[in-house]
Amino acid sequence: MHRRTVPGPAPAERWASAGRARRYAAAVTSQTPAGPADAVIRLLDLREEALDATEVLAAVDDPTAGGVNLFVGVVRDHDGGASVDHLDYSAHPTALARLREVAEGVVRDFEVVALAAVHRTGTLQVGDTAVLVAASAAHRGQAYDASRALIDRLKAEVPVWKHQVFADGHDEWVGTP
């Protein structure tokens, strides 16, 4: 099995090179009414193109943060004892709005400096990154807790559905209502 690896923590200068994250965060903020969570929720998106961990880390970079936690979800080569060929992710039209509600809940429940979450849609192969979630906080425990809550709530509450296609040709939908 081949898995892509994410390099260890990079200096803030490298993270800042992902200016796309800051521009996107500004676009998201300008589309919704300003509120207390807007300064904390820096990047939320659903996209068909490959995800970039550097962009997500840049989004949560903050001089007040002493801890940053990044979760990278990748497509594995098996599920329930069967070999996975590929996955197809699809999202309900309300998925991005629901992701924002989930992120706002994490901001309310945890002492967090910044949050980011990006989920792939479309066809993904084994080893592809399916989801990136990051949290920064004053201390590492807060960053871990917020990041864990964000990924767990995203998977439970955001209407993104996984269609698994197995090597033997059979398939199944996961996470559908």
Short mmCIF file of C-alpha atoms in Angstrom, two decimals:
data_model
loop_
_atom_site.label_atom_id
_atom_site.label_comp_id
_atom_site.label_asym_id
_atom_site.label_seq_id
_atom_site.Cartn_x
_atom_site.Cartn_y
_atom_site.Cartn_z
CA MET A 1 0.00 0.00 0.00
CA HIS A 2 1.31 3.43 -0.92
CA ARG A 3 0.35 6.38 1.26
CA ARG A 4 1.25 9.96 0.73
CA THR A 5 2.98 11.52 3.68
CA VAL A 6 2.66 15.04 4.96
CA PRO A 7 5.91 16.75 5.88
CA GLY A 8 6.45 17.73 9.50
CA PRO A 9 5.67 21.21 10.76
CA ALA A 10 6.94 23.88 8.41
CA PRO A 11 8.02 27.41 9.30
CA ALA A 12 5.36 30.08 9.20
CA GLU A 13 7.02 31.58 6.11
CA ARG A 14 6.33 28.37 4.17
CA TRP A 15 2.76 28.19 5.42
CA ALA A 16 2.21 31.80 4.44
CA SER A 17 3.20 30.93 0.87
CA ALA A 18 -0.21 29.30 0.58
CA GLY A 19 -1.81 32.71 0.12
CA ARG A 20 -4.77 30.99 -1.51
CA ALA A 21 -5.97 29.91 1.97
CA ARG A 22 -6.05 33.48 3.23
CA ARG A 23 -7.82 34.73 0.09
CA TYR A 24 -10.41 31.94 0.32
CA ALA A 25 -10.94 32.57 4.03
CA ALA A 26 -11.59 36.23 3.26
CA ALA A 27 -14.11 35.23 0.57
CA VAL A 28 -15.97 32.91 2.95
CA THR A 29 -16.10 35.58 5.64
CA SER A 30 -17.40 38.20 3.22
CA GLN A 31 -20.27 35.93 2.14
CA THR A 32 -21.71 35.51 5.63
CA PRO A 33 -22.65 37.97 8.37
CA ALA A 34 -19.76 38.82 10.69
CA GLY A 35 -19.83 37.08 14.02
CA PRO A 36 -17.44 35.90 16.74
CA ALA A 37 -16.60 32.68 14.88
CA ASP A 38 -15.54 34.51 11.71
CA ALA A 39 -12.12 35.42 13.08
CA VAL A 40 -11.53 31.81 14.12
CA ILE A 41 -12.94 29.88 11.14
CA ARG A 42 -10.29 30.57 8.54
CA LEU A 43 -10.92 28.01 5.79
CA LEU A 44 -13.88 25.77 4.94
CA ASP A 45 -14.37 24.14 1.56
CA LEU A 46 -15.53 21.16 -0.47
CA ARG A 47 -13.53 20.62 -3.67
CA GLU A 48 -12.88 18.20 -6.47
CA GLU A 49 -9.18 19.03 -6.82
CA ALA A 50 -6.40 17.55 -4.70
CA LEU A 51 -6.12 18.91 -1.16
CA ASP A 52 -3.04 20.72 0.12
CA ALA A 53 -2.00 20.34 3.76
CA THR A 54 0.24 23.40 3.47
CA GLU A 55 -2.78 25.54 2.59
CA VAL A 56 -4.70 24.27 5.62
CA LEU A 57 -1.74 24.85 7.94
CA ALA A 58 -1.37 28.38 6.56
CA ALA A 59 -5.01 29.04 7.35
CA VAL A 60 -4.60 28.22 11.05
CA ASP A 61 -1.20 29.85 11.46
CA ASP A 62 -1.38 32.45 14.23
CA PRO A 63 1.25 33.99 16.52
CA THR A 64 -0.98 33.38 19.57
CA ALA A 65 -1.10 29.62 18.93
CA GLY A 66 1.26 27.35 20.83
CA GLY A 67 -0.21 24.17 19.35
CA VAL A 68 -1.38 23.19 15.88
CA ASN A 69 -3.02 19.87 15.11
CA LEU A 70 -3.57 18.61 11.56
CA PHE A 71 -5.67 15.56 10.74
CA VAL A 72 -5.20 14.02 7.30
CA GLY A 73 -7.79 11.45 6.21
CA VAL A 74 -6.64 9.27 3.29
CA VAL A 75 -8.32 6.60 1.19
CA ARG A 76 -7.24 3.18 2.51
CA ASP A 77 -6.96 0.03 0.41
CA HIS A 78 -9.48 -2.04 2.36
CA ASP A 79 -12.74 -1.91 4.27
CA GLY A 80 -14.46 -4.74 6.11
CA GLY A 81 -11.95 -7.26 4.76
CA ALA A 82 -12.53 -6.31 1.11
CA SER A 83 -10.03 -4.57 -1.18
CA VAL A 84 -11.07 -1.03 -2.13
CA ASP A 85 -10.51 0.07 -5.73
CA HIS A 86 -11.62 3.70 -5.34
CA LEU A 87 -14.11 6.03 -3.65
CA ASP A 88 -16.56 8.54 -5.05
CA TYR A 89 -17.53 11.35 -2.67
CA SER A 90 -20.60 13.47 -3.31
CA ALA A 91 -21.99 16.35 -1.28
CA HIS A 92 -25.49 17.69 -0.77
CA PRO A 93 -25.89 21.34 -1.88
CA THR A 94 -26.19 22.36 1.79
CA ALA A 95 -22.97 20.59 2.84
CA LEU A 96 -20.78 23.69 2.97
CA ALA A 97 -23.35 25.59 5.05
CA ARG A 98 -23.63 22.59 7.37
CA LEU A 99 -19.83 22.43 7.65
CA ARG A 100 -19.85 26.07 8.73
CA GLU A 101 -22.46 25.30 11.43
CA VAL A 102 -20.31 22.41 12.67
CA ALA A 103 -17.22 24.64 12.79
CA GLU A 104 -19.16 27.33 14.66
CA GLY A 105 -20.16 24.70 17.23
CA VAL A 106 -16.52 23.74 17.75
CA VAL A 107 -15.63 27.43 18.22
CA ARG A 108 -18.34 27.68 20.90
CA ASP A 109 -17.25 24.50 22.67
CA PHE A 110 -13.44 24.79 22.61
CA GLU A 111 -10.78 27.40 23.32
CA VAL A 112 -9.40 27.55 19.81
CA VAL A 113 -7.48 30.23 17.92
CA ALA A 114 -8.21 29.03 14.37
CA LEU A 115 -9.98 26.23 12.49
CA ALA A 116 -9.83 24.91 8.94
CA ALA A 117 -11.52 21.98 7.19
CA VAL A 118 -11.48 20.92 3.54
CA HIS A 119 -13.17 17.78 2.14
CA ARG A 120 -12.72 16.26 -1.31
CA THR A 121 -15.55 15.35 -3.62
CA GLY A 122 -15.37 13.33 -6.81
CA THR A 123 -13.35 10.17 -7.49
CA LEU A 124 -10.42 9.39 -5.19
CA GLN A 125 -7.88 6.61 -5.52
CA VAL A 126 -6.21 4.65 -2.72
CA GLY A 127 -3.71 6.96 -1.01
CA ASP A 128 -5.47 10.19 -2.01
CA THR A 129 -6.24 12.72 0.72
CA ALA A 130 -9.99 12.83 1.37
CA VAL A 131 -10.18 15.37 4.19
CA LEU A 132 -7.95 17.84 6.02
CA VAL A 133 -8.88 19.34 9.38
CA ALA A 134 -6.68 21.65 11.44
CA ALA A 135 -6.99 23.55 14.68
CA SER A 136 -4.63 25.91 16.42
CA ALA A 137 -4.89 26.90 20.06
CA ALA A 138 -2.82 28.38 22.85
CA HIS A 139 -1.91 24.88 24.06
CA ARG A 140 -1.53 21.48 22.37
CA GLY A 141 -4.34 19.78 24.31
CA GLN A 142 -6.84 22.40 23.19
CA ALA A 143 -5.69 22.02 19.57
CA TYR A 144 -6.02 18.21 19.74
CA ASP A 145 -9.46 18.39 21.35
CA ALA A 146 -10.82 20.94 18.88
CA SER A 147 -9.40 19.09 15.88
CA ARG A 148 -10.86 15.78 17.05
CA ALA A 149 -14.26 17.36 17.63
CA LEU A 150 -14.19 19.03 14.22
CA ILE A 151 -13.41 15.83 12.28
CA ASP A 152 -15.83 13.72 14.32
CA ARG A 153 -18.68 16.21 13.91
CA LEU A 154 -17.89 16.73 10.22
CA LYS A 155 -18.13 12.99 9.57
CA ALA A 156 -21.34 12.66 11.63
CA GLU A 157 -23.22 15.81 10.57
CA VAL A 158 -22.07 17.14 7.20
CA PRO A 159 -23.93 15.58 4.24
CA VAL A 160 -20.94 14.23 2.32
CA TRP A 161 -21.47 10.67 1.15
CA LYS A 162 -18.95 8.00 0.29
CA HIS A 163 -19.53 5.48 -2.48
CA GLN A 164 -17.00 2.67 -2.13
CA VAL A 165 -16.13 0.59 -5.16
CA PHE A 166 -14.33 -2.64 -4.33
CA ALA A 167 -11.73 -4.50 -6.36
CA ASP A 168 -14.18 -7.35 -7.07
CA GLY A 169 -16.70 -4.90 -8.57
CA HIS A 170 -19.26 -4.70 -5.77
CA ASP A 171 -20.00 -1.36 -4.19
CA GLU A 172 -21.67 0.27 -1.20
CA TRP A 173 -22.74 3.70 -0.01
CA VAL A 174 -21.50 4.86 3.38
CA GLY A 175 -22.94 7.70 5.44
CA THR A 176 -26.13 8.12 3.46
CA PRO A 177 -29.40 9.04 5.17
#
